[in-house]
Tab-separated table of C-alpha atoms in Angstrom:
chain	number	residue	atom	x	y	z
A	1	SER	CA	-73.440	18.480	-12.316
A	2	SER	CA	-76.648	16.187	-13.365
A	3	GLU	CA	-79.473	17.710	-13.994
A	4	LEU	CA	-80.879	14.592	-12.718
A	5	THR	CA	-80.375	14.742	-8.586
A	6	GLN	CA	-80.449	11.445	-7.038
A	7	ASP	CA	-79.571	10.454	-3.396
A	8	PRO	CA	-75.910	9.104	-3.206
A	9	ALA	CA	-76.599	5.591	-0.429
A	10	VAL	CA	-80.041	4.294	0.624
A	11	SER	CA	-79.853	0.964	2.438
A	12	VAL	CA	-82.982	-1.733	2.970
A	13	ALA	CA	-83.456	-4.575	5.274
A	14	LEU	CA	-83.940	-7.905	3.228
A	15	GLY	CA	-87.309	-8.555	2.041
A	16	GLN	CA	-87.998	-4.931	2.915
A	17	THR	CA	-88.836	-2.366	0.587
A	18	VAL	CA	-87.177	0.899	-1.393
A	19	ARG	CA	-87.557	3.508	-3.236
A	20	ILE	CA	-84.918	5.448	-5.003
A	21	THR	CA	-85.556	8.562	-5.918
A	22	CYS	CA	-84.331	10.782	-8.978
A	23	GLN	CA	-85.804	14.315	-8.897
A	24	GLY	CA	-85.460	17.186	-12.230
A	25	ASP	CA	-87.494	19.825	-13.733
A	26	SER	CA	-87.507	17.215	-17.045
A	27	LEU	CA	-88.993	14.769	-15.497
A	28	ARG	CA	-92.747	16.902	-15.185
A	29	SER	CA	-93.014	16.572	-18.873
A	30	TYR	CA	-90.662	13.010	-19.583
A	31	TYR	CA	-90.607	9.892	-18.138
A	32	ALA	CA	-87.332	8.792	-16.364
A	33	SER	CA	-85.819	5.300	-17.866
A	34	TRP	CA	-83.759	2.689	-14.543
A	35	TYR	CA	-80.930	1.352	-14.764
A	36	GLN	CA	-79.503	-1.207	-12.375
A	37	GLN	CA	-75.149	-1.601	-12.424
A	38	LYS	CA	-73.398	-4.554	-10.569
A	39	PRO	CA	-69.600	-4.306	-10.436
A	40	GLY	CA	-67.832	-4.699	-13.608
A	41	GLN	CA	-70.681	-5.094	-15.792
A	42	ALA	CA	-72.678	-3.177	-17.847
A	43	PRO	CA	-75.563	-1.323	-16.862
A	44	VAL	CA	-79.229	-3.054	-16.918
A	45	LEU	CA	-82.499	-1.729	-18.119
A	46	VAL	CA	-85.123	-2.718	-14.773
A	47	ILE	CA	-87.749	0.279	-15.642
A	48	TYR	CA	-88.935	2.562	-18.917
A	49	GLY	CA	-91.925	4.550	-19.037
A	50	LYS	CA	-94.504	4.988	-16.939
A	51	ASN	CA	-93.745	1.562	-15.117
A	52	ASN	CA	-92.481	-1.123	-18.435
A	53	ARG	CA	-90.574	-3.858	-17.291
A	54	PRO	CA	-88.065	-5.440	-19.552
A	55	SER	CA	-88.421	-9.301	-19.945
A	56	GLY	CA	-86.416	-11.806	-17.012
A	57	ILE	CA	-86.157	-8.647	-14.765
A	58	PRO	CA	-88.404	-9.554	-11.775
A	59	ASP	CA	-91.903	-7.824	-10.806
A	60	ARG	CA	-90.406	-6.599	-7.565
A	61	PHE	CA	-88.984	-3.511	-8.917
A	62	SER	CA	-91.597	-1.038	-10.268
A	63	GLY	CA	-91.467	2.674	-11.386
A	64	SER	CA	-93.402	5.552	-10.955
A	65	SER	CA	-93.501	9.332	-11.017
A	66	SER	CA	-95.002	12.862	-9.544
A	67	GLY	CA	-94.077	16.125	-10.679
A	68	ASN	CA	-90.175	16.398	-10.663
A	69	THR	CA	-90.012	13.031	-9.101
A	70	ALA	CA	-89.471	9.857	-10.595
A	71	SER	CA	-88.803	6.497	-8.757
A	72	LEU	CA	-87.881	3.251	-9.163
A	73	THR	CA	-88.878	0.726	-5.680
A	74	ILE	CA	-88.225	-2.078	-4.448
A	75	THR	CA	-91.059	-4.307	-3.266
A	76	GLY	CA	-89.373	-7.296	-0.906
A	77	ALA	CA	-85.533	-6.697	-2.067
A	78	GLN	CA	-83.415	-9.518	-1.901
A	79	ALA	CA	-79.367	-9.576	-1.894
A	80	GLU	CA	-78.796	-9.578	-5.405
A	81	ASP	CA	-80.385	-5.960	-5.427
A	82	GLU	CA	-77.206	-4.670	-4.429
A	83	ALA	CA	-75.850	-2.153	-7.040
A	84	ASP	CA	-75.688	1.302	-8.579
A	85	TYR	CA	-79.228	2.356	-9.945
A	86	TYR	CA	-78.979	5.380	-11.953
A	87	CYS	CA	-81.985	7.475	-13.652
A	88	ASN	CA	-82.080	8.897	-17.187
A	89	SER	CA	-84.326	11.786	-19.265
A	90	ARG	CA	-84.210	14.022	-21.622
A	91	ASP	CA	-82.608	17.135	-20.852
A	92	SER	CA	-84.464	20.231	-19.581
A	93	SER	CA	-84.286	21.939	-22.961
A	94	GLY	CA	-85.956	19.676	-24.452
A	95	ASN	CA	-83.549	18.905	-26.975
A	96	HIS	CA	-82.800	16.314	-28.225
A	97	LEU	CA	-80.131	15.399	-24.779
A	98	ARG	CA	-79.967	12.978	-22.477
A	99	VAL	CA	-78.745	13.038	-18.891
A	100	PHE	CA	-78.040	10.572	-15.629
A	101	GLY	CA	-79.110	11.049	-12.313
A	102	GLY	CA	-75.445	11.008	-10.331
A	103	GLY	CA	-76.676	7.454	-9.417
A	104	THR	CA	-77.874	5.216	-6.150
A	105	LYS	CA	-75.592	3.201	-4.250
A	106	LEU	CA	-77.918	0.640	-2.776
A	107	THR	CA	-77.121	-1.492	0.093
A	108	VAL	CA	-78.621	-4.549	1.060
A	109	LEU	CA	-78.525	-5.083	4.573
B	1	GLN	CA	-82.407	-10.076	-30.337
B	2	VAL	CA	-80.209	-7.319	-30.469
B	3	GLN	CA	-76.764	-7.453	-29.102
B	4	LEU	CA	-74.184	-5.102	-29.652
B	5	GLN	CA	-70.372	-5.374	-29.732
B	6	GLN	CA	-67.940	-3.050	-29.211
B	7	TRP	CA	-64.384	-3.138	-29.712
B	8	GLY	CA	-61.391	-0.025	-29.916
B	9	ALA	CA	-57.630	0.745	-28.232
B	10	GLY	CA	-57.857	0.610	-24.769
B	11	LEU	CA	-54.303	2.219	-24.353
B	12	LEU	CA	-54.063	6.506	-25.529
B	13	LYS	CA	-51.828	8.958	-24.808
B	14	PRO	CA	-52.601	12.954	-23.818
B	15	SER	CA	-53.430	14.782	-27.056
B	16	GLU	CA	-54.395	11.367	-29.304
B	17	THR	CA	-57.509	10.240	-30.622
B	18	LEU	CA	-60.106	8.100	-28.575
B	19	SER	CA	-61.985	5.902	-31.598
B	20	LEU	CA	-64.703	3.321	-30.955
B	21	THR	CA	-66.316	0.927	-32.625
B	22	CYS	CA	-70.007	-0.643	-32.444
B	23	ALA	CA	-71.934	-3.744	-34.060
B	24	VAL	CA	-75.316	-4.238	-34.448
B	25	TYR	CA	-76.222	-7.941	-34.402
B	26	GLY	CA	-79.445	-9.908	-34.617
B	27	GLY	CA	-81.981	-6.779	-35.165
B	28	SER	CA	-82.815	-3.872	-37.393
B	29	PHE	CA	-80.370	-0.985	-37.739
B	30	SER	CA	-82.681	1.796	-39.274
B	31	GLY	CA	-85.185	3.336	-37.569
B	32	TYR	CA	-83.209	3.319	-34.119
B	33	TYR	CA	-80.579	6.032	-32.395
B	34	TRP	CA	-77.683	4.591	-31.499
B	35	SER	CA	-75.672	6.021	-28.572
B	36	TRP	CA	-72.027	6.515	-26.755
B	37	ILE	CA	-71.930	6.955	-23.287
B	38	ARG	CA	-69.070	6.391	-20.445
B	39	GLN	CA	-68.295	5.826	-17.138
B	40	PRO	CA	-65.043	7.005	-15.238
B	41	PRO	CA	-63.850	5.098	-13.024
B	42	GLY	CA	-65.617	4.914	-9.800
B	43	LYS	CA	-67.816	7.331	-11.279
B	44	GLY	CA	-71.363	7.789	-12.688
B	45	LEU	CA	-72.561	7.643	-16.422
B	46	GLU	CA	-72.612	10.285	-18.886
B	47	TRP	CA	-74.101	10.661	-21.965
B	48	ILE	CA	-71.507	11.434	-24.854
B	49	GLY	CA	-74.181	11.644	-28.013
B	50	GLU	CA	-75.832	9.613	-30.901
B	51	ILE	CA	-76.630	8.830	-34.438
B	52	ASN	CA	-79.366	7.024	-36.293
B	53	HIS	CA	-79.226	5.346	-39.670
B	54	SER	CA	-79.325	8.502	-41.592
B	55	GLY	CA	-76.560	9.950	-39.604
B	56	SER	CA	-78.363	12.886	-38.081
B	57	THR	CA	-76.284	13.415	-34.233
B	58	ASN	CA	-76.972	15.001	-31.590
B	59	TYR	CA	-73.783	15.531	-28.498
B	60	ASN	CA	-73.325	16.447	-25.299
B	61	PRO	CA	-72.754	19.862	-25.653
B	62	SER	CA	-69.703	19.370	-23.063
B	63	LEU	CA	-67.730	17.601	-25.406
B	64	LYS	CA	-69.195	18.309	-28.567
B	65	SER	CA	-66.309	20.320	-29.897
B	66	ARG	CA	-63.908	16.990	-29.586
B	67	VAL	CA	-66.589	14.411	-30.311
B	68	THR	CA	-67.556	12.917	-33.703
B	69	ILE	CA	-69.637	9.647	-34.322
B	70	SER	CA	-70.835	8.080	-37.617
B	71	VAL	CA	-72.194	5.500	-38.791
B	72	ASP	CA	-71.682	2.648	-41.332
B	73	THR	CA	-75.188	1.511	-42.455
B	74	SER	CA	-73.482	-0.991	-44.750
B	75	LYS	CA	-72.088	-2.761	-41.625
B	76	ASN	CA	-74.497	-2.077	-38.998
B	77	GLN	CA	-71.936	-0.488	-37.292
B	78	PHE	CA	-70.883	3.183	-35.881
B	79	SER	CA	-68.593	4.639	-34.262
B	80	LEU	CA	-66.749	6.869	-32.536
B	81	LYS	CA	-64.042	9.209	-32.497
B	82	LEU	CA	-63.037	12.057	-29.521
B	83	SER	CA	-59.898	14.057	-29.867
B	84	SER	CA	-57.110	15.410	-27.807
B	85	VAL	CA	-57.749	13.188	-25.338
B	86	THR	CA	-56.463	13.729	-21.942
B	87	ALA	CA	-56.580	11.142	-17.913
B	88	ALA	CA	-60.420	13.181	-17.877
B	89	ASP	CA	-61.465	10.946	-20.284
B	90	THR	CA	-59.838	7.290	-18.741
B	91	ALA	CA	-63.422	5.321	-18.697
B	92	VAL	CA	-65.215	2.851	-19.630
B	93	TYR	CA	-67.680	3.835	-22.991
B	94	TYR	CA	-70.126	1.489	-24.164
B	95	CYS	CA	-72.436	1.320	-26.735
B	96	ALA	CA	-76.402	1.290	-26.841
B	97	ARG	CA	-79.735	1.284	-28.521
B	98	VAL	CA	-81.819	4.691	-28.081
B	99	ARG	CA	-85.192	3.078	-27.545
B	100	SER	CA	-88.483	5.429	-27.968
B	101	ALA	CA	-92.281	5.400	-27.498
B	102	ALA	CA	-95.000	7.805	-27.217
B	103	ALA	CA	-96.332	7.894	-23.916
B	104	GLY	CA	-100.162	9.331	-24.352
B	105	THR	CA	-100.143	13.127	-24.091
B	106	ARG	CA	-96.818	13.065	-22.920
B	107	PRO	CA	-93.369	13.946	-25.271
B	108	MET	CA	-92.206	10.670	-26.526
B	109	TYR	CA	-89.679	9.162	-24.035
B	110	ASN	CA	-86.289	7.200	-24.262
B	111	TRP	CA	-84.887	4.341	-23.218
B	112	PHE	CA	-81.126	2.779	-23.537
B	113	ASP	CA	-80.874	-1.337	-24.701
B	114	PRO	CA	-79.373	-3.003	-24.919
B	115	TRP	CA	-75.726	-2.114	-24.085
B	116	GLY	CA	-72.507	-2.816	-25.028
B	117	GLN	CA	-70.007	-5.118	-23.058
B	118	GLY	CA	-67.884	-1.805	-22.133
B	119	THR	CA	-64.326	-0.867	-23.079
B	120	LEU	CA	-61.896	0.534	-20.870
B	121	VAL	CA	-60.202	3.474	-22.134
B	122	THR	CA	-56.854	4.995	-20.342
B	123	VAL	CA	-55.144	8.196	-21.784
B	124	SER	CA	-51.598	7.968	-19.400
B	125	SER	CA	-48.013	9.159	-20.512
């Protein structure tokens, strides 16, 4: 079982805003990172740290954190944002161990 | 721009040892941890372990007894060995660079970027 919990599936209407959440005790201390994965492709980093976007990631992607919950927000979702999204952080033991959330399948309607 | 290229055997029989290698091109090899991550078909991502250029390793406790990650700094490569494989080890295996940064009063945080292209390893008799 994952120490980071994500909703298995979320849907959003085209152009609307959606928030994907990730819960876990370790998130009270460590920032999460977020990855987008489309079918048959390797995951791609979309958000890291407090709210940092790698070069090439549209600014409609943003991140936030409160308590034991990290969130990925897509403002004005596009059809190409339909994908699986995974959060990642340290495990709650504080050791150098890393854990992924179970993933959220985002459907853009 | 750093690129990772990985390779290894794609079809194994139960009880054999999985062996994959990841080469790092276009950037510094030292100063980072380098990770292996896997994804069973239709399932989520699982972190396997990591190594730095000095050979210091960290492993997922659930796989630790069967995993060895090693490094060859002369070739800017790192490798994964997973022993006694079963069908449950069938997955796409990815290599990735681990990046770190400080965040004020918070502990160091990390992220994986870039990733290798992935290698499908199938375990079947």
